[in-house]
Short mmCIF file of C-alpha atoms in Angstrom, two decimals:
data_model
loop_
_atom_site.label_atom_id
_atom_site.label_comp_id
_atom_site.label_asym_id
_atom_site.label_seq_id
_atom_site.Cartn_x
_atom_site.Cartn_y
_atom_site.Cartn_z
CA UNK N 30 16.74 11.53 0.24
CA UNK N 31 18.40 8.15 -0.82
CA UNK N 32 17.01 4.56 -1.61
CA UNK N 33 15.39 2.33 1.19
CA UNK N 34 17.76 0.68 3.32
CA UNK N 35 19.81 3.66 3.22
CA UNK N 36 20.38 4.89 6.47
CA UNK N 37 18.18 7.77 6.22
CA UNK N 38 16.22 7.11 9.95
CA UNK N 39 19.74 6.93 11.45
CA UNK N 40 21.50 10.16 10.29
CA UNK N 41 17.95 11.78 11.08
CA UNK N 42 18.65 11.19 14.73
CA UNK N 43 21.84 12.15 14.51
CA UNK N 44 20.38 15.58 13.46
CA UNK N 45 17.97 15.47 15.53
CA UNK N 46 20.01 15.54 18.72
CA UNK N 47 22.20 18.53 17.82
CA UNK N 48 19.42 20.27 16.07
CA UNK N 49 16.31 21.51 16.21
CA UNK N 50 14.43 20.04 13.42
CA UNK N 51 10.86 18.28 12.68
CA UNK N 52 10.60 15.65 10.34
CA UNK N 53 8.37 15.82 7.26
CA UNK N 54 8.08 12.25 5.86
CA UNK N 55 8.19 11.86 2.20
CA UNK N 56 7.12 8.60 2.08
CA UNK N 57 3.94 7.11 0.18
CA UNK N 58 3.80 4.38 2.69
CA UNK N 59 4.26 5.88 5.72
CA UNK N 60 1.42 7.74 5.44
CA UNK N 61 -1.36 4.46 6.06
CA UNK N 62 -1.93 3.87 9.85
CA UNK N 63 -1.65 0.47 11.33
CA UNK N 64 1.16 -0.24 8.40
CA UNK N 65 4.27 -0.43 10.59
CA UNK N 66 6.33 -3.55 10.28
CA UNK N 67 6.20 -4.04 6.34
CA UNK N 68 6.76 -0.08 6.41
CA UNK N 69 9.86 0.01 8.74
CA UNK N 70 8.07 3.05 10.18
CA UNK N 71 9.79 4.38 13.05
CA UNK N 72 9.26 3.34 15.83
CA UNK N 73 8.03 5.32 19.44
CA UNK N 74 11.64 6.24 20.45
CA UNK N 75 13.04 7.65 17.08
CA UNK N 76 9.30 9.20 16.68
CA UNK N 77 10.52 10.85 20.25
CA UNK N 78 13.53 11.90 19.28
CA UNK N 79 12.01 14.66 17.27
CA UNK N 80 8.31 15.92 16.17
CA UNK N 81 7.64 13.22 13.06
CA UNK N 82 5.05 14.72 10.76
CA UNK N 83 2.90 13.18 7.60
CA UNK N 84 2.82 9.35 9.12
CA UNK N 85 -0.50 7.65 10.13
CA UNK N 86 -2.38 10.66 8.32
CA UNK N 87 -4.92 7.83 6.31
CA UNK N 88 -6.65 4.55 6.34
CA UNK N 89 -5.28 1.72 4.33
CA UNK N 90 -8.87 1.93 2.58
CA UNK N 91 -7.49 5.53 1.09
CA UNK N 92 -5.26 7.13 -1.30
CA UNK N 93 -2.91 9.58 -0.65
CA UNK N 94 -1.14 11.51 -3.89
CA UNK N 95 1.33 13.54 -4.61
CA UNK N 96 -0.82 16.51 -4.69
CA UNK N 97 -1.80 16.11 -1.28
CA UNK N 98 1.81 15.81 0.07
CA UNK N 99 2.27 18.89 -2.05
CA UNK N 100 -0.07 21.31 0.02
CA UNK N 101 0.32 19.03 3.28
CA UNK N 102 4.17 19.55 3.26
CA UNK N 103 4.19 23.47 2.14
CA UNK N 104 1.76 23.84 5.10
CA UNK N 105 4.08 21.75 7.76
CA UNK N 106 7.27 23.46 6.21
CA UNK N 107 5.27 26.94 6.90
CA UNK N 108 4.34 25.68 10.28
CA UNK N 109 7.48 24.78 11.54
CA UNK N 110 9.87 27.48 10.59
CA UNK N 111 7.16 29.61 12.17
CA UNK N 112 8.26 27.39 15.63
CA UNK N 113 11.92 28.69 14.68
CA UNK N 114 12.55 24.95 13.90
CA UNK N 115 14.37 23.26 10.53
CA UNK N 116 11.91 21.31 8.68
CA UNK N 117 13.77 18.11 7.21
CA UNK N 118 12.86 16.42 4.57
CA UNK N 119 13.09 12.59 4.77
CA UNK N 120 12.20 9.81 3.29
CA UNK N 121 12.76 7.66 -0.67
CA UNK N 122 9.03 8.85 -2.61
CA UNK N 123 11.04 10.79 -5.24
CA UNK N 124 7.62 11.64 -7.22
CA UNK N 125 6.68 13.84 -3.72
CA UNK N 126 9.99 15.18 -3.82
CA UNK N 127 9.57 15.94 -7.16
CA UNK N 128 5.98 17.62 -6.77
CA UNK N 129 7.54 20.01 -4.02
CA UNK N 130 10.09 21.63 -5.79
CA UNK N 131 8.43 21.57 -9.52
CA UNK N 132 5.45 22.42 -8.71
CA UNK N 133 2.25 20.41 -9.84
CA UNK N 134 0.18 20.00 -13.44
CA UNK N 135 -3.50 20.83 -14.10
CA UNK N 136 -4.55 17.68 -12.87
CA UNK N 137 -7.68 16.62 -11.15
CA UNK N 138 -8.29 15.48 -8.32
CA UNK N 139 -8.99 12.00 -7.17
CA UNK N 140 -12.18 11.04 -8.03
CA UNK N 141 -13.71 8.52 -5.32
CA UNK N 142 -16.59 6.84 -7.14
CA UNK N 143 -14.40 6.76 -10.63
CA UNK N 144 -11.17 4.84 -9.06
CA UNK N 145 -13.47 2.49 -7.37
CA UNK N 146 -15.07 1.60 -10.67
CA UNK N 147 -11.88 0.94 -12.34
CA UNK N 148 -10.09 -0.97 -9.25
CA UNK N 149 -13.48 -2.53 -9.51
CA UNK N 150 -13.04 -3.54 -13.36
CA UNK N 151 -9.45 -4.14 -12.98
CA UNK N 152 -10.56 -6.72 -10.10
CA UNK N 153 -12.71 -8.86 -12.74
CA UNK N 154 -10.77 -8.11 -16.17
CA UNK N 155 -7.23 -7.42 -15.04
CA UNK N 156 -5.05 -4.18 -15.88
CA UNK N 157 -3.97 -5.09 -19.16
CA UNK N 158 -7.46 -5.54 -20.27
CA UNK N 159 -7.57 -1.30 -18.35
CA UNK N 160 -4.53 -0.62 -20.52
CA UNK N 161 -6.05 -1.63 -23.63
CA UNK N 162 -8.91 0.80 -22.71
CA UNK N 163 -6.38 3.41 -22.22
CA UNK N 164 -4.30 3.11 -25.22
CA UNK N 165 -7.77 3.58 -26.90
CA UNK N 166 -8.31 7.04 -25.16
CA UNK N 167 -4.42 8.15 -24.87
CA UNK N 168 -2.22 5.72 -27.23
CA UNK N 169 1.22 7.87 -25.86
CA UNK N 170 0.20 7.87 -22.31
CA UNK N 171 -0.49 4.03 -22.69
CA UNK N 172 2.97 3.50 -24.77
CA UNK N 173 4.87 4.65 -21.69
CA UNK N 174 3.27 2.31 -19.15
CA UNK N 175 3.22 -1.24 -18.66
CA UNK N 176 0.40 -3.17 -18.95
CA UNK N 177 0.33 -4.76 -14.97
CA UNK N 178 1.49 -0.96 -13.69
CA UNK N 179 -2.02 -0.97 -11.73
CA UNK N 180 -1.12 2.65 -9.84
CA UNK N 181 -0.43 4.65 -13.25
CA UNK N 182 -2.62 2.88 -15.68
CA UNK N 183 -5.48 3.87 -12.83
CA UNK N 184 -4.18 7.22 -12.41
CA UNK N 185 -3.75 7.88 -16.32
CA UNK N 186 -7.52 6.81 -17.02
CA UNK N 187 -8.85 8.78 -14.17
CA UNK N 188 -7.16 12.05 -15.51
CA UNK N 189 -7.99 11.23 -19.51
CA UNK N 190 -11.58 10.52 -18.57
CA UNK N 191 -12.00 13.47 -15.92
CA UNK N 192 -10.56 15.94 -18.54
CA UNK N 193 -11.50 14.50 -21.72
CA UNK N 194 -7.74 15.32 -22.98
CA UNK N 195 -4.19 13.31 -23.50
CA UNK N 196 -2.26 13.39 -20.23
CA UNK N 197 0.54 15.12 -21.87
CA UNK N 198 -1.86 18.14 -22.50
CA UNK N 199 -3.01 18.23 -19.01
CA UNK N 200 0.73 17.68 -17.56
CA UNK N 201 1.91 20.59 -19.72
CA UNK N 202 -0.69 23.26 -17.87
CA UNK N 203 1.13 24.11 -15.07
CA UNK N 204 -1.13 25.02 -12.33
CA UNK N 205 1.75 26.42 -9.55
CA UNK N 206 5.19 27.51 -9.90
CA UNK N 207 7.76 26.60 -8.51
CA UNK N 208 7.58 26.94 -4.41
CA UNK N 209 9.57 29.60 -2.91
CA UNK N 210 11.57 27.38 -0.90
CA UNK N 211 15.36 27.64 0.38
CA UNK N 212 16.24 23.78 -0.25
CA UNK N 213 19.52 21.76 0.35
CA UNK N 214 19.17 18.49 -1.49
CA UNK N 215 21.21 16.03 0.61
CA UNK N 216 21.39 12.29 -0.86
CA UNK N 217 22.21 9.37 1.28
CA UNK N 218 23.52 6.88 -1.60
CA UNK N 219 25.86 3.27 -1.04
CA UNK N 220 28.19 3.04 -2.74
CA UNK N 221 28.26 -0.59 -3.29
CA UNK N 222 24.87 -1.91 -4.47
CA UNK N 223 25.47 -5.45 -3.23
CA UNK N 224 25.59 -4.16 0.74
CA UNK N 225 22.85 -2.47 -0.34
CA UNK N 226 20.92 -5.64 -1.77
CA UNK N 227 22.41 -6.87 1.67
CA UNK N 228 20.99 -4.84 3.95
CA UNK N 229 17.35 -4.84 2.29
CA UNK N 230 17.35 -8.51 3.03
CA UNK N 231 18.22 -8.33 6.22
CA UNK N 232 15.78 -5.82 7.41
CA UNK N 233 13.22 -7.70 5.21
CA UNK N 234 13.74 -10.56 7.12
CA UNK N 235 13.54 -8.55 10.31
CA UNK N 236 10.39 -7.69 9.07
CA UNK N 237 8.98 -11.05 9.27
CA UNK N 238 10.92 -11.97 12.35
CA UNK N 239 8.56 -9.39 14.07
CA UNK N 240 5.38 -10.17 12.83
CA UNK N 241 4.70 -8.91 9.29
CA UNK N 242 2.52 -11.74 7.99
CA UNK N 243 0.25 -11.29 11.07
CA UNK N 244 0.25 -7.41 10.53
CA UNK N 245 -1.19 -7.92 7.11
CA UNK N 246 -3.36 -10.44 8.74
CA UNK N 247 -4.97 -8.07 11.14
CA UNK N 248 -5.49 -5.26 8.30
CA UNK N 249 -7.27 -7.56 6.17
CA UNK N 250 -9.53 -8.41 9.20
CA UNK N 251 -10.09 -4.66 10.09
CA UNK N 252 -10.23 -3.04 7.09
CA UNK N 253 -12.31 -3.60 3.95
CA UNK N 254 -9.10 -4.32 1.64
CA UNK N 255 -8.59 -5.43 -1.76
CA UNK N 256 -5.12 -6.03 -3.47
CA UNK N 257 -5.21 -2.79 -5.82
CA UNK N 258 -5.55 -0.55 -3.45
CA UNK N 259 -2.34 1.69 -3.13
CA UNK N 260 -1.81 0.66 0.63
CA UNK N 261 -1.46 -3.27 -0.50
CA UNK N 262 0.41 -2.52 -3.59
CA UNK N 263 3.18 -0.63 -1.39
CA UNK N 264 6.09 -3.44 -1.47
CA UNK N 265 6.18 -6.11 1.11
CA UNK N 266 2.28 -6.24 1.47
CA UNK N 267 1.24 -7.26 -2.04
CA UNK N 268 3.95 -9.94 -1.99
CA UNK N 269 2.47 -10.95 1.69
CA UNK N 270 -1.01 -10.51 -0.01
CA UNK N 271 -0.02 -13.31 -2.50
CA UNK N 272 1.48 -16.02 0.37
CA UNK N 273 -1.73 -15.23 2.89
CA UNK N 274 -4.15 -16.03 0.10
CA UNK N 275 -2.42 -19.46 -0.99
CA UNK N 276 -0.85 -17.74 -4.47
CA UNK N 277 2.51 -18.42 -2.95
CA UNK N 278 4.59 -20.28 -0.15
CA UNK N 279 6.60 -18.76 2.48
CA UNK N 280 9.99 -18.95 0.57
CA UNK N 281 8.52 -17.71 -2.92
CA UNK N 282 7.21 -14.83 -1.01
CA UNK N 283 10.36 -13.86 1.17
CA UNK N 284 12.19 -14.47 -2.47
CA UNK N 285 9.85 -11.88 -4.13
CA UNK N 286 9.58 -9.51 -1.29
CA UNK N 287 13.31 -8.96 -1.15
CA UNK N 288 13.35 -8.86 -5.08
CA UNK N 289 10.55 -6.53 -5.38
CA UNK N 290 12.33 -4.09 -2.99
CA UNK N 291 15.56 -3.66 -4.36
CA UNK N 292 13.75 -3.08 -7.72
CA UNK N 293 12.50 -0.09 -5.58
CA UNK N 294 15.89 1.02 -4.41
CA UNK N 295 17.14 0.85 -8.14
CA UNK N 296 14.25 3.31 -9.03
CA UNK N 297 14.72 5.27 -6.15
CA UNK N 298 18.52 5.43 -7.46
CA UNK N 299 17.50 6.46 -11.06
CA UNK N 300 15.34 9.47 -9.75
CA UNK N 301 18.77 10.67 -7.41
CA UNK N 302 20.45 10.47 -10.73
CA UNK N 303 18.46 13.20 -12.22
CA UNK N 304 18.16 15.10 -9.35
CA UNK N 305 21.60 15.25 -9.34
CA UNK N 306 21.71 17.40 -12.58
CA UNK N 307 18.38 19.29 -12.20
CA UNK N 308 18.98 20.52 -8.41
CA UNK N 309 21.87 23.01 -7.05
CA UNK N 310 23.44 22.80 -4.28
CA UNK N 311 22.80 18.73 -4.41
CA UNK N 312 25.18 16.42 -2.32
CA UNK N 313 25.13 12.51 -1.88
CA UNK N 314 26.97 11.05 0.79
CA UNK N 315 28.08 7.37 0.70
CA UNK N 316 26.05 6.20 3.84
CA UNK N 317 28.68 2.61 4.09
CA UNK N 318 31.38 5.30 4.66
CA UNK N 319 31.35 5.93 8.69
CA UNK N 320 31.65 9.22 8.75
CA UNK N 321 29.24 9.90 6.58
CA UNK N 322 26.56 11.11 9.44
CA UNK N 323 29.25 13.76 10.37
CA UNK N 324 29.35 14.75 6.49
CA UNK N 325 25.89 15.51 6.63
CA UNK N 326 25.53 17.31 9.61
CA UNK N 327 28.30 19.74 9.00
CA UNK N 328 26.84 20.20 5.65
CA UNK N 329 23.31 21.69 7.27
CA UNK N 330 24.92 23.59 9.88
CA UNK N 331 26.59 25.16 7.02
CA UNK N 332 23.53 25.86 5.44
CA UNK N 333 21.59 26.84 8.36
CA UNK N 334 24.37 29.25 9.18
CA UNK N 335 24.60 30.70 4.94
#
């Protein structure tokens, strides 16, 4: 696990080529096909390097939740140590993580018809106007989210209005215990958040070197797209969404890109915080230090020897 820009991809090769695992992205972005550049997805030789699993399962014109990853990863972790391989976890989407070791809630599935007619709604009378309409149904569930949080405010009516109960209530029906997994949490973390801020400019920047704005251009031209869908929300391509459709110039939307995604990294950091108390056996490693790739690979030859 760790925060984007970490250093995950590399110390994954570095496994890979004195072990024999198979990747299992955790990753809510990874997932979309034809999303590579804004993504940093790997590319064909580190996707060589190793069997890469769970990227370029969906359309950008889909959704892709935490449940799914649930069953798809159980099944992928079953399939692999089956081969006699290690399954590795990687990737930053600390809600999957999260949803593979706890377990998931009574919720309901995605309902096709009833998130298009709230994107739709939200398209013509904006998410705050969807929040007010929530706080209506679920005043707590609505207290903890902000008004613009388009993903959760859509998810949170969905569930109230598919159940006809708060969200807590459905949350606190636990539909699967925990997994009977053998896990060792392993956190990639920097410890200095300014190389950190560093680095996510740079590769954003790399990003656009290669060709991100005409990416998003050729998505919107093959696929029927709208900007709150969960593909164009994913960070980068909303911000790129803005600057293609005039909303922005080039520097505004470099400035925001880079902002929005160390806002990520300091959420991804705040999940790794809890982690940290809630899971045993949980290490970080400092992935500035340079021998920090070493760290982690005697740490799962350890384990895969326990």
């Amino acid at each position: 696990m760790g925060p984007t820009a970490s250093g995950k991809t590399a110390a994954t090769l570095a496994l890979a080529r004195d072990l024999p695992i198979e990747v299992v992205s955790v990753d809510s972005a990874l997932v979309y096909r034809d999303m590579d550049i804004g993504t940093a997805k790997p590319d064909a030789a580190e996707r060589a390097a190793c069997p890469h699993h769970l990227i370029d399962v969906v359309s950008p014109e889909e959704s892709y939740s935490a449940a799914r990853f649930h069953d798809d990863a159980l099944r992928l972790i079953a399939a692999i140590q089956a081969r006699g391989h290690i399954p590795l976890l990687v990737g930053g989407t600390m809600l999957y993580f999260k949803a593979l070791v706890e377990g998931l809630s009574d919720l309901p599935q995605a309902d096709a018809a009833l998130r298009r007619e709230i994107e739709a709604r939200a398209h013509h009378e904006g998410w705050p106007a969807l929040h007010a309409e929530l706080a209506a149904l679920d005043a707590d569930a609505a207290a903890r989210l902000n008004p613009n949080d388009a993903q959760r405010i859509q998810r949170a009516l969905e569930v109230v209005r598919l159940t006809g109960r708060p969200l807590a209530e459905s949350y606190a029906r636990r539909a699967a215990a925990r997994p009977p997994l053998r896990l060792l949490p392993l956190a990639l973390q920097p410890a200095s958040r300014a190389s950190l801020h560093a680095r996510i400019e740079t590769r954003f920047d790399a990003m656009l070197a290669a060709g991100f704005a005409d990416e998003v251009r050729g998505l919107r031209a093959r696929y029927t797209l709208t900007p709150d869908l969960a593909s164009m929300r994913c960070v980068g391509y909303r911000q790129m969404w803005d600057f293609l459709d005039g909303r922005s110039d080039f520097a505004q939307m470099r400035e925001r890109g880079i902002a929005a995604t160390r806002q990520l990294a300091k959420r991804q950091i705040t999940w790794l915080r809890q982690f940290s108390a809630n899971w045993p056996g949980y290490r970080e490693f400092d992935s500035l230090e340079p021998a920090h790739v070493g760290q982690v690979l005697t740490a799962v030859r350890r384990w895969v020897l326990a």
